[in-house]
Amino acid sequence: MQISHIIYPLQFKFPFHIAHGIRSHTDCIFLKISSDSYAGYGEITLPPYLPETIASCLDFLKKIQFEKYSGDNIDPTAISASIHEQWDGFYPVKAAINNALWDLKGKMEVKSVRDYLTNDTNSPECTYTIGISSRSDMLEKIYHATNFNLIKLKLDGIQDVEIIQTFIKYSDKTFAVDANQSWNDIDYAKKMIDLLSKTKCILIEQPFEKSDRKLSALLKQFSSLPIIADEAFQNIEDIDSIATSFDGINLKLLKCGGISNATQIITSAKQHQLKILIGCMSESACGCAAASMLQQSADWVDLDGPYLIHNNPFEGYEIRAGKILIENNIGLGIHTNLF
């Protein structure tokens, strides 16, 4: 196997404003892993709050001798396990490698990656994310969400009531809220839940600071809406503590190391009766298609990345009437002229 890469910043259609800050683009590296005439693709997307950078990811890639894994029978899980054993960290890179290997395996065996993972046919609703916005910006974003039935509203702990009231004034769609750790005390959180419980809100994502499990546990006991862990959840080792403080997890491939690790997390999460949201880090169709291979096991999916950017270089991934559609059933089902 050979690997190549392209640095390709993803440009947002609208400035992406959340409680952590605002940005116009996300650094990204696309990977291509080739064997004979076949090629699999993976995506390393690097929001600024991650410790990895483009330079550190490229340095990490140089350490891996991909040629030693060559063969007719590609085993993405075994190869990724070998990489995990040799090096700590760098989960976004490991995720891109694992996802590309699954894509390659599917193409070599003329099979969808989804068919290796599950026989379930569940197709959950996909969210469209609306960042913190002025009234006029929110109206424009609501207009751009016509393909979606479920909206995710970003909150900041300051303008929350105004954001929610503006949205429900101009849209009757079901929605979720993501506080991105911006709530600070239990009384405020309870007031917000009292408000949200009278609306079409279906879940609350990461209300408190990620390490504050005590407040999250208190809110879980009070809330009539499921509380979902995002920043507080990284990998399978977190499941036990998450189950006592949250009702579910936001599972992102770039956080956990790819499709292979995600399947293990899903099994453990279901054993703990946790709800599952499959999310992304504003990725292109490459990363979102990989995550969508797991959607049959999810309660909801938040894989709207290609609809939030204007320079998506992969084709074959579409959201229609709120549901994810993949163009073909080979590998991840996406293709590009980028390489």
PDB file of C-alpha atoms in Angstrom, residues 72-329:
ATOM      1  CA  ASP A  72      -4.940  -9.020  -0.915  1.00  0.00           C
ATOM      2  CA  ASN A  73      -6.889  -9.197   2.356  1.00  0.00           C
ATOM      3  CA  ILE A  74      -6.979  -5.740   3.918  1.00  0.00           C
ATOM      4  CA  ASP A  75      -7.929  -5.851   7.614  1.00  0.00           C
ATOM      5  CA  PRO A  76      -8.622  -2.240   8.726  1.00  0.00           C
ATOM      6  CA  THR A  77      -9.232  -3.202  12.349  1.00  0.00           C
ATOM      7  CA  ALA A  78      -5.994  -5.194  12.702  1.00  0.00           C
ATOM      8  CA  ILE A  79      -3.886  -2.562  10.932  1.00  0.00           C
ATOM      9  CA  SER A  80      -5.321   0.234  13.061  1.00  0.00           C
ATOM     10  CA  ALA A  81      -4.818  -1.821  16.231  1.00  0.00           C
ATOM     11  CA  SER A  82      -1.158  -2.209  15.285  1.00  0.00           C
ATOM     12  CA  ILE A  83      -0.823   1.553  14.791  1.00  0.00           C
ATOM     13  CA  HIS A  84      -2.586   2.258  18.113  1.00  0.00           C
ATOM     14  CA  GLU A  85      -0.231  -0.102  19.928  1.00  0.00           C
ATOM     15  CA  GLN A  86       2.842   1.639  18.556  1.00  0.00           C
ATOM     16  CA  TRP A  87       1.821   5.272  19.035  1.00  0.00           C
ATOM     17  CA  ASP A  88      -0.414   7.170  21.439  1.00  0.00           C
ATOM     18  CA  GLY A  89      -2.698  10.042  20.484  1.00  0.00           C
ATOM     19  CA  PHE A  90      -3.222  11.464  16.992  1.00  0.00           C
ATOM     20  CA  TYR A  91      -6.766  10.109  16.816  1.00  0.00           C
ATOM     21  CA  PRO A  92      -7.792  12.295  13.831  1.00  0.00           C
ATOM     22  CA  VAL A  93      -4.945  10.795  11.775  1.00  0.00           C
ATOM     23  CA  LYS A  94      -5.723   7.281  12.967  1.00  0.00           C
ATOM     24  CA  ALA A  95      -9.373   7.828  12.080  1.00  0.00           C
ATOM     25  CA  ALA A  96      -8.540   8.971   8.551  1.00  0.00           C
ATOM     26  CA  ILE A  97      -6.275   5.948   8.043  1.00  0.00           C
ATOM     27  CA  ASN A  98      -8.872   3.503   9.373  1.00  0.00           C
ATOM     28  CA  ASN A  99     -11.687   5.016   7.307  1.00  0.00           C
ATOM     29  CA  ALA A 100      -9.524   4.979   4.157  1.00  0.00           C
ATOM     30  CA  LEU A 101      -8.655   1.334   4.763  1.00  0.00           C
ATOM     31  CA  TRP A 102     -12.336   0.436   5.055  1.00  0.00           C
ATOM     32  CA  ASP A 103     -13.017   2.337   1.824  1.00  0.00           C
ATOM     33  CA  LEU A 104     -10.149   0.484   0.135  1.00  0.00           C
ATOM     34  CA  LYS A 105     -11.319  -2.901   1.424  1.00  0.00           C
ATOM     35  CA  GLY A 106     -14.868  -2.286   0.191  1.00  0.00           C
ATOM     36  CA  LYS A 107     -13.673  -1.269  -3.253  1.00  0.00           C
ATOM     37  CA  MET A 108     -11.366  -4.281  -3.556  1.00  0.00           C
ATOM     38  CA  GLU A 109     -14.189  -6.633  -2.527  1.00  0.00           C
ATOM     39  CA  VAL A 110     -16.991  -4.695  -4.326  1.00  0.00           C
ATOM     40  CA  LYS A 111     -18.939  -4.272  -1.125  1.00  0.00           C
ATOM     41  CA  SER A 112     -20.313  -1.372   0.915  1.00  0.00           C
ATOM     42  CA  VAL A 113     -18.506  -0.697   4.184  1.00  0.00           C
ATOM     43  CA  ARG A 114     -21.937  -0.645   5.809  1.00  0.00           C
ATOM     44  CA  ASP A 115     -22.455  -4.315   4.953  1.00  0.00           C
ATOM     45  CA  TYR A 116     -19.389  -5.308   6.980  1.00  0.00           C
ATOM     46  CA  LEU A 117     -20.796  -3.607  10.067  1.00  0.00           C
ATOM     47  CA  THR A 118     -24.521  -4.274  10.372  1.00  0.00           C
ATOM     48  CA  ASN A 119     -27.642  -5.736   8.793  1.00  0.00           C
ATOM     49  CA  ASP A 120     -29.851  -3.030  10.326  1.00  0.00           C
ATOM     50  CA  THR A 121     -31.695  -0.695   7.966  1.00  0.00           C
ATOM     51  CA  ASN A 122     -32.368   2.154  10.410  1.00  0.00           C
ATOM     52  CA  SER A 123     -32.069   5.612   8.813  1.00  0.00           C
ATOM     53  CA  PRO A 124     -32.220   8.327  11.502  1.00  0.00           C
ATOM     54  CA  GLU A 125     -32.834  12.022  10.940  1.00  0.00           C
ATOM     55  CA  CYS A 126     -29.781  14.166  10.203  1.00  0.00           C
ATOM     56  CA  THR A 127     -29.392  17.572  11.819  1.00  0.00           C
ATOM     57  CA  TYR A 128     -28.510  20.856  10.163  1.00  0.00           C
ATOM     58  CA  THR A 129     -26.391  23.046  12.439  1.00  0.00           C
ATOM     59  CA  ILE A 130     -27.169  26.725  12.916  1.00  0.00           C
ATOM     60  CA  GLY A 131     -24.366  28.542  14.691  1.00  0.00           C
ATOM     61  CA  ILE A 132     -24.893  31.496  17.011  1.00  0.00           C
ATOM     62  CA  SER A 133     -26.559  34.056  14.748  1.00  0.00           C
ATOM     63  CA  SER A 134     -28.231  37.405  14.469  1.00  0.00           C
ATOM     64  CA  ARG A 135     -31.917  37.379  13.518  1.00  0.00           C
ATOM     65  CA  SER A 136     -31.199  38.057   9.835  1.00  0.00           C
ATOM     66  CA  ASP A 137     -28.439  35.435   9.686  1.00  0.00           C
ATOM     67  CA  MET A 138     -30.668  32.859  11.330  1.00  0.00           C
ATOM     68  CA  LEU A 139     -33.400  33.481   8.777  1.00  0.00           C
ATOM     69  CA  GLU A 140     -30.910  32.896   5.965  1.00  0.00           C
ATOM     70  CA  LYS A 141     -29.640  29.697   7.591  1.00  0.00           C
ATOM     71  CA  ILE A 142     -33.180  28.396   8.106  1.00  0.00           C
ATOM     72  CA  TYR A 143     -33.692  28.950   4.377  1.00  0.00           C
ATOM     73  CA  HIS A 144     -30.554  26.907   3.620  1.00  0.00           C
ATOM     74  CA  ALA A 145     -31.876  24.033   5.761  1.00  0.00           C
ATOM     75  CA  THR A 146     -34.725  23.103   3.433  1.00  0.00           C
ATOM     76  CA  ASN A 147     -33.362  19.541   2.966  1.00  0.00           C
ATOM     77  CA  PHE A 148     -33.457  18.928   6.710  1.00  0.00           C
ATOM     78  CA  ASN A 149     -36.253  18.158   9.175  1.00  0.00           C
ATOM     79  CA  LEU A 150     -34.084  18.424  12.301  1.00  0.00           C
ATOM     80  CA  ILE A 151     -32.059  21.505  13.312  1.00  0.00           C
ATOM     81  CA  LYS A 152     -29.234  21.841  15.831  1.00  0.00           C
ATOM     82  CA  LEU A 153     -29.014  25.258  17.483  1.00  0.00           C
ATOM     83  CA  LYS A 154     -25.697  26.352  18.963  1.00  0.00           C
ATOM     84  CA  LEU A 155     -26.034  28.198  22.288  1.00  0.00           C
ATOM     85  CA  ASP A 156     -23.557  30.353  24.214  1.00  0.00           C
ATOM     86  CA  GLY A 157     -24.968  30.587  27.758  1.00  0.00           C
ATOM     87  CA  ILE A 158     -25.781  34.277  27.217  1.00  0.00           C
ATOM     88  CA  GLN A 159     -28.231  34.687  24.324  1.00  0.00           C
ATOM     89  CA  ASP A 160     -29.861  31.280  24.691  1.00  0.00           C
ATOM     90  CA  VAL A 161     -33.457  32.392  25.273  1.00  0.00           C
ATOM     91  CA  GLU A 162     -33.262  34.886  22.416  1.00  0.00           C
ATOM     92  CA  ILE A 163     -31.763  32.278  20.068  1.00  0.00           C
ATOM     93  CA  ILE A 164     -34.449  29.716  20.880  1.00  0.00           C
ATOM     94  CA  GLN A 165     -37.323  32.190  20.668  1.00  0.00           C
ATOM     95  CA  THR A 166     -36.076  33.578  17.354  1.00  0.00           C
ATOM     96  CA  PHE A 167     -35.816  30.098  15.897  1.00  0.00           C
ATOM     97  CA  ILE A 168     -39.275  28.906  16.977  1.00  0.00           C
ATOM     98  CA  LYS A 169     -40.774  32.176  15.711  1.00  0.00           C
ATOM     99  CA  TYR A 170     -39.521  31.496  12.179  1.00  0.00           C
ATOM    100  CA  SER A 171     -39.425  27.695  12.033  1.00  0.00           C
ATOM    101  CA  ASP A 172     -41.706  24.912  13.219  1.00  0.00           C
ATOM    102  CA  LYS A 173     -39.056  22.206  12.766  1.00  0.00           C
ATOM    103  CA  THR A 174     -37.910  19.860  15.495  1.00  0.00           C
ATOM    104  CA  PHE A 175     -34.564  20.900  16.953  1.00  0.00           C
ATOM    105  CA  ALA A 176     -31.741  20.050  19.338  1.00  0.00           C
ATOM    106  CA  VAL A 177     -29.538  22.459  21.282  1.00  0.00           C
ATOM    107  CA  ASP A 178     -25.785  22.319  21.827  1.00  0.00           C
ATOM    108  CA  ALA A 179     -24.431  24.492  24.630  1.00  0.00           C
ATOM    109  CA  ASN A 180     -20.776  23.543  24.001  1.00  0.00           C
ATOM    110  CA  GLN A 181     -20.019  23.684  27.764  1.00  0.00           C
ATOM    111  CA  SER A 182     -21.394  27.242  28.123  1.00  0.00           C
ATOM    112  CA  TRP A 183     -23.835  26.665  31.015  1.00  0.00           C
ATOM    113  CA  ASN A 184     -22.359  27.376  34.444  1.00  0.00           C
ATOM    114  CA  ASP A 185     -24.896  26.484  37.127  1.00  0.00           C
ATOM    115  CA  ILE A 186     -27.706  24.043  37.723  1.00  0.00           C
ATOM    116  CA  ASP A 187     -30.416  26.671  38.309  1.00  0.00           C
ATOM    117  CA  TYR A 188     -29.803  28.247  34.906  1.00  0.00           C
ATOM    118  CA  ALA A 189     -29.826  24.795  33.301  1.00  0.00           C
ATOM    119  CA  LYS A 190     -33.134  23.921  34.953  1.00  0.00           C
ATOM    120  CA  LYS A 191     -34.704  27.155  33.702  1.00  0.00           C
ATOM    121  CA  MET A 192     -33.516  26.360  30.194  1.00  0.00           C
ATOM    122  CA  ILE A 193     -34.970  22.860  30.384  1.00  0.00           C
ATOM    123  CA  ASP A 194     -38.286  24.260  31.591  1.00  0.00           C
ATOM    124  CA  LEU A 195     -38.310  26.469  28.494  1.00  0.00           C
ATOM    125  CA  LEU A 196     -37.116  23.790  26.078  1.00  0.00           C
ATOM    126  CA  SER A 197     -39.551  21.157  27.348  1.00  0.00           C
ATOM    127  CA  LYS A 198     -42.394  23.334  26.046  1.00  0.00           C
ATOM    128  CA  THR A 199     -40.910  23.395  22.531  1.00  0.00           C
ATOM    129  CA  LYS A 200     -40.005  20.826  19.877  1.00  0.00           C
ATOM    130  CA  CYS A 201     -36.536  20.352  21.365  1.00  0.00           C
ATOM    131  CA  ILE A 202     -35.473  16.686  21.500  1.00  0.00           C
ATOM    132  CA  LEU A 203     -32.060  16.778  23.237  1.00  0.00           C
ATOM    133  CA  ILE A 204     -29.476  18.953  24.971  1.00  0.00           C
ATOM    134  CA  GLU A 205     -25.820  18.489  24.101  1.00  0.00           C
ATOM    135  CA  GLN A 206     -22.895  19.151  26.474  1.00  0.00           C
ATOM    136  CA  PRO A 207     -24.409  21.785  28.797  1.00  0.00           C
ATOM    137  CA  PHE A 208     -21.547  21.999  31.323  1.00  0.00           C
ATOM    138  CA  GLU A 209     -17.758  22.013  31.288  1.00  0.00           C
ATOM    139  CA  LYS A 210     -16.593  18.600  30.140  1.00  0.00           C
ATOM    140  CA  SER A 211     -14.920  17.520  33.396  1.00  0.00           C
ATOM    141  CA  ASP A 212     -17.845  18.546  35.626  1.00  0.00           C
ATOM    142  CA  ARG A 213     -19.645  15.217  35.887  1.00  0.00           C
ATOM    143  CA  LYS A 214     -21.400  16.222  39.124  1.00  0.00           C
ATOM    144  CA  LEU A 215     -23.468  18.993  37.518  1.00  0.00           C
ATOM    145  CA  SER A 216     -24.191  16.780  34.521  1.00  0.00           C
ATOM    146  CA  ALA A 217     -25.415  13.995  36.806  1.00  0.00           C
ATOM    147  CA  LEU A 218     -27.695  16.419  38.690  1.00  0.00           C
ATOM    148  CA  LEU A 219     -29.133  17.707  35.438  1.00  0.00           C
ATOM    149  CA  LYS A 220     -29.662  14.201  34.095  1.00  0.00           C
ATOM    150  CA  GLN A 221     -31.843  13.417  37.120  1.00  0.00           C
ATOM    151  CA  PHE A 222     -33.908  16.569  36.615  1.00  0.00           C
ATOM    152  CA  SER A 223     -34.204  16.767  32.855  1.00  0.00           C
ATOM    153  CA  SER A 224     -37.134  15.520  30.829  1.00  0.00           C
ATOM    154  CA  LEU A 225     -34.872  15.791  27.752  1.00  0.00           C
ATOM    155  CA  PRO A 226     -31.874  13.517  27.106  1.00  0.00           C
ATOM    156  CA  ILE A 227     -28.488  15.051  27.968  1.00  0.00           C
ATOM    157  CA  ILE A 228     -25.814  14.098  25.430  1.00  0.00           C
ATOM    158  CA  ALA A 229     -22.055  14.147  26.076  1.00  0.00           C
ATOM    159  CA  ASP A 230     -19.785  15.584  23.387  1.00  0.00           C
ATOM    160  CA  GLU A 231     -16.622  17.229  24.705  1.00  0.00           C
ATOM    161  CA  ALA A 232     -16.931  15.022  27.820  1.00  0.00           C
ATOM    162  CA  PHE A 233     -16.778  11.886  25.687  1.00  0.00           C
ATOM    163  CA  GLN A 234     -13.698  10.899  23.738  1.00  0.00           C
ATOM    164  CA  ASN A 235     -13.259   7.143  23.683  1.00  0.00           C
ATOM    165  CA  ILE A 236     -14.495   3.813  24.963  1.00  0.00           C
ATOM    166  CA  GLU A 237     -12.692   4.262  28.293  1.00  0.00           C
ATOM    167  CA  ASP A 238     -15.141   7.100  29.107  1.00  0.00           C
ATOM    168  CA  ILE A 239     -18.314   5.028  28.780  1.00  0.00           C
ATOM    169  CA  ASP A 240     -18.653   3.969  32.432  1.00  0.00           C
ATOM    170  CA  SER A 241     -18.418   7.520  33.803  1.00  0.00           C
ATOM    171  CA  ILE A 242     -20.577   8.916  30.997  1.00  0.00           C
ATOM    172  CA  ALA A 243     -23.383   6.484  31.806  1.00  0.00           C
ATOM    173  CA  THR A 244     -23.764   7.946  35.313  1.00  0.00           C
ATOM    174  CA  SER A 245     -23.828  11.573  34.127  1.00  0.00           C
ATOM    175  CA  PHE A 246     -25.415  11.596  30.675  1.00  0.00           C
ATOM    176  CA  ASP A 247     -28.159   9.895  28.677  1.00  0.00           C
ATOM    177  CA  GLY A 248     -26.097   9.486  25.525  1.00  0.00           C
ATOM    178  CA  ILE A 249     -22.925  10.237  23.575  1.00  0.00           C
ATOM    179  CA  ASN A 250     -21.934  12.185  20.500  1.00  0.00           C
ATOM    180  CA  LEU A 251     -19.695   9.683  18.735  1.00  0.00           C
ATOM    181  CA  LYS A 252     -17.217  11.260  16.290  1.00  0.00           C
ATOM    182  CA  LEU A 253     -14.776   9.181  14.271  1.00  0.00           C
ATOM    183  CA  LEU A 254     -12.042  11.801  14.512  1.00  0.00           C
ATOM    184  CA  LYS A 255     -12.203  11.626  18.309  1.00  0.00           C
ATOM    185  CA  CYS A 256     -12.175   7.852  18.665  1.00  0.00           C
ATOM    186  CA  GLY A 257      -9.860   6.749  15.850  1.00  0.00           C
ATOM    187  CA  GLY A 258     -12.193   5.656  13.068  1.00  0.00           C
ATOM    188  CA  ILE A 259     -14.886   3.171  12.106  1.00  0.00           C
ATOM    189  CA  SER A 260     -13.301   0.141  13.798  1.00  0.00           C
ATOM    190  CA  ASN A 261     -13.092   1.780  17.234  1.00  0.00           C
ATOM    191  CA  ALA A 262     -16.537   3.324  16.789  1.00  0.00           C
ATOM    192  CA  THR A 263     -18.150  -0.093  16.368  1.00  0.00           C
ATOM    193  CA  GLN A 264     -16.741  -1.164  19.739  1.00  0.00           C
ATOM    194  CA  ILE A 265     -17.988   2.057  21.346  1.00  0.00           C
ATOM    195  CA  ILE A 266     -21.483   1.521  19.945  1.00  0.00           C
ATOM    196  CA  THR A 267     -21.630  -1.973  21.429  1.00  0.00           C
ATOM    197  CA  SER A 268     -20.516  -0.683  24.836  1.00  0.00           C
ATOM    198  CA  ALA A 269     -22.853   2.328  24.714  1.00  0.00           C
ATOM    199  CA  LYS A 270     -25.851   0.115  23.980  1.00  0.00           C
ATOM    200  CA  GLN A 271     -24.913  -2.182  26.866  1.00  0.00           C
ATOM    201  CA  HIS A 272     -25.040   0.902  29.098  1.00  0.00           C
ATOM    202  CA  GLN A 273     -28.384   1.938  27.536  1.00  0.00           C
ATOM    203  CA  LEU A 274     -26.909   5.180  26.214  1.00  0.00           C
ATOM    204  CA  LYS A 275     -28.424   6.955  23.242  1.00  0.00           C
ATOM    205  CA  ILE A 276     -26.121   7.495  20.280  1.00  0.00           C
ATOM    206  CA  LEU A 277     -25.648  10.598  18.161  1.00  0.00           C
ATOM    207  CA  ILE A 278     -23.176  10.108  15.302  1.00  0.00           C
ATOM    208  CA  GLY A 279     -21.463  13.467  14.804  1.00  0.00           C
ATOM    209  CA  CYS A 280     -18.760  15.168  12.785  1.00  0.00           C
ATOM    210  CA  MET A 281     -16.319  18.060  13.034  1.00  0.00           C
ATOM    211  CA  SER A 282     -17.701  20.023  10.097  1.00  0.00           C
ATOM    212  CA  GLU A 283     -16.105  17.536   7.741  1.00  0.00           C
ATOM    213  CA  SER A 284     -16.534  17.155   3.998  1.00  0.00           C
ATOM    214  CA  ALA A 285     -18.475  14.333   2.369  1.00  0.00           C
ATOM    215  CA  CYS A 286     -15.431  12.092   2.840  1.00  0.00           C
ATOM    216  CA  GLY A 287     -15.523  12.118   6.641  1.00  0.00           C
ATOM    217  CA  CYS A 288     -19.315  12.266   6.827  1.00  0.00           C
ATOM    218  CA  ALA A 289     -19.754   9.321   4.456  1.00  0.00           C
ATOM    219  CA  ALA A 290     -17.446   7.264   6.682  1.00  0.00           C
ATOM    220  CA  ALA A 291     -19.480   8.163   9.770  1.00  0.00           C
ATOM    221  CA  SER A 292     -22.737   7.445   7.941  1.00  0.00           C
ATOM    222  CA  MET A 293     -21.696   3.800   7.611  1.00  0.00           C
ATOM    223  CA  LEU A 294     -22.639   3.553  11.308  1.00  0.00           C
ATOM    224  CA  GLN A 295     -25.940   5.422  11.147  1.00  0.00           C
ATOM    225  CA  GLN A 296     -28.066   2.272  11.411  1.00  0.00           C
ATOM    226  CA  SER A 297     -26.926   1.971  15.030  1.00  0.00           C
ATOM    227  CA  ALA A 298     -27.682   5.603  15.922  1.00  0.00           C
ATOM    228  CA  ASP A 299     -30.655   7.458  17.341  1.00  0.00           C
ATOM    229  CA  TRP A 300     -29.688  10.625  15.466  1.00  0.00           C
ATOM    230  CA  VAL A 301     -26.933  11.734  13.091  1.00  0.00           C
ATOM    231  CA  ASP A 302     -25.239  15.118  12.881  1.00  0.00           C
ATOM    232  CA  LEU A 303     -23.437  14.699   9.559  1.00  0.00           C
ATOM    233  CA  ASP A 304     -24.251  17.944   7.798  1.00  0.00           C
ATOM    234  CA  GLY A 305     -20.630  19.011   7.236  1.00  0.00           C
ATOM    235  CA  PRO A 306     -20.771  19.083   3.407  1.00  0.00           C
ATOM    236  CA  TYR A 307     -23.768  21.428   3.633  1.00  0.00           C
ATOM    237  CA  LEU A 308     -21.931  23.873   5.899  1.00  0.00           C
ATOM    238  CA  ILE A 309     -18.956  24.362   3.557  1.00  0.00           C
ATOM    239  CA  HIS A 310     -18.771  25.643  -0.018  1.00  0.00           C
ATOM    240  CA  ASN A 311     -15.719  23.700  -1.249  1.00  0.00           C
ATOM    241  CA  ASN A 312     -16.631  20.064  -0.599  1.00  0.00           C
ATOM    242  CA  PRO A 313     -14.363  18.072  -2.991  1.00  0.00           C
ATOM    243  CA  PHE A 314     -16.135  14.694  -2.718  1.00  0.00           C
ATOM    244  CA  GLU A 315     -19.280  13.566  -4.524  1.00  0.00           C
ATOM    245  CA  GLY A 316     -21.721  10.758  -3.852  1.00  0.00           C
ATOM    246  CA  TYR A 317     -23.057  11.941  -0.477  1.00  0.00           C
ATOM    247  CA  GLU A 318     -26.443  13.636  -0.247  1.00  0.00           C
ATOM    248  CA  ILE A 319     -29.063  14.533   2.334  1.00  0.00           C
ATOM    249  CA  ARG A 320     -32.589  14.447   1.011  1.00  0.00           C
ATOM    250  CA  ALA A 321     -35.715  15.024   3.137  1.00  0.00           C
ATOM    251  CA  GLY A 322     -33.522  14.822   6.220  1.00  0.00           C
ATOM    252  CA  LYS A 323     -32.025  11.419   5.430  1.00  0.00           C
ATOM    253  CA  ILE A 324     -28.527  10.522   4.230  1.00  0.00           C
ATOM    254  CA  LEU A 325     -28.263   8.977   0.770  1.00  0.00           C
ATOM    255  CA  ILE A 326     -25.076   7.397  -0.593  1.00  0.00           C
ATOM    256  CA  GLU A 327     -24.705   7.288  -4.378  1.00  0.00           C
ATOM    257  CA  ASN A 328     -23.351   3.742  -4.643  1.00  0.00           C
ATOM    258  CA  ASN A 329     -22.793   0.691  -2.475  1.00  0.00           C
TER     259      ASN A 329
END
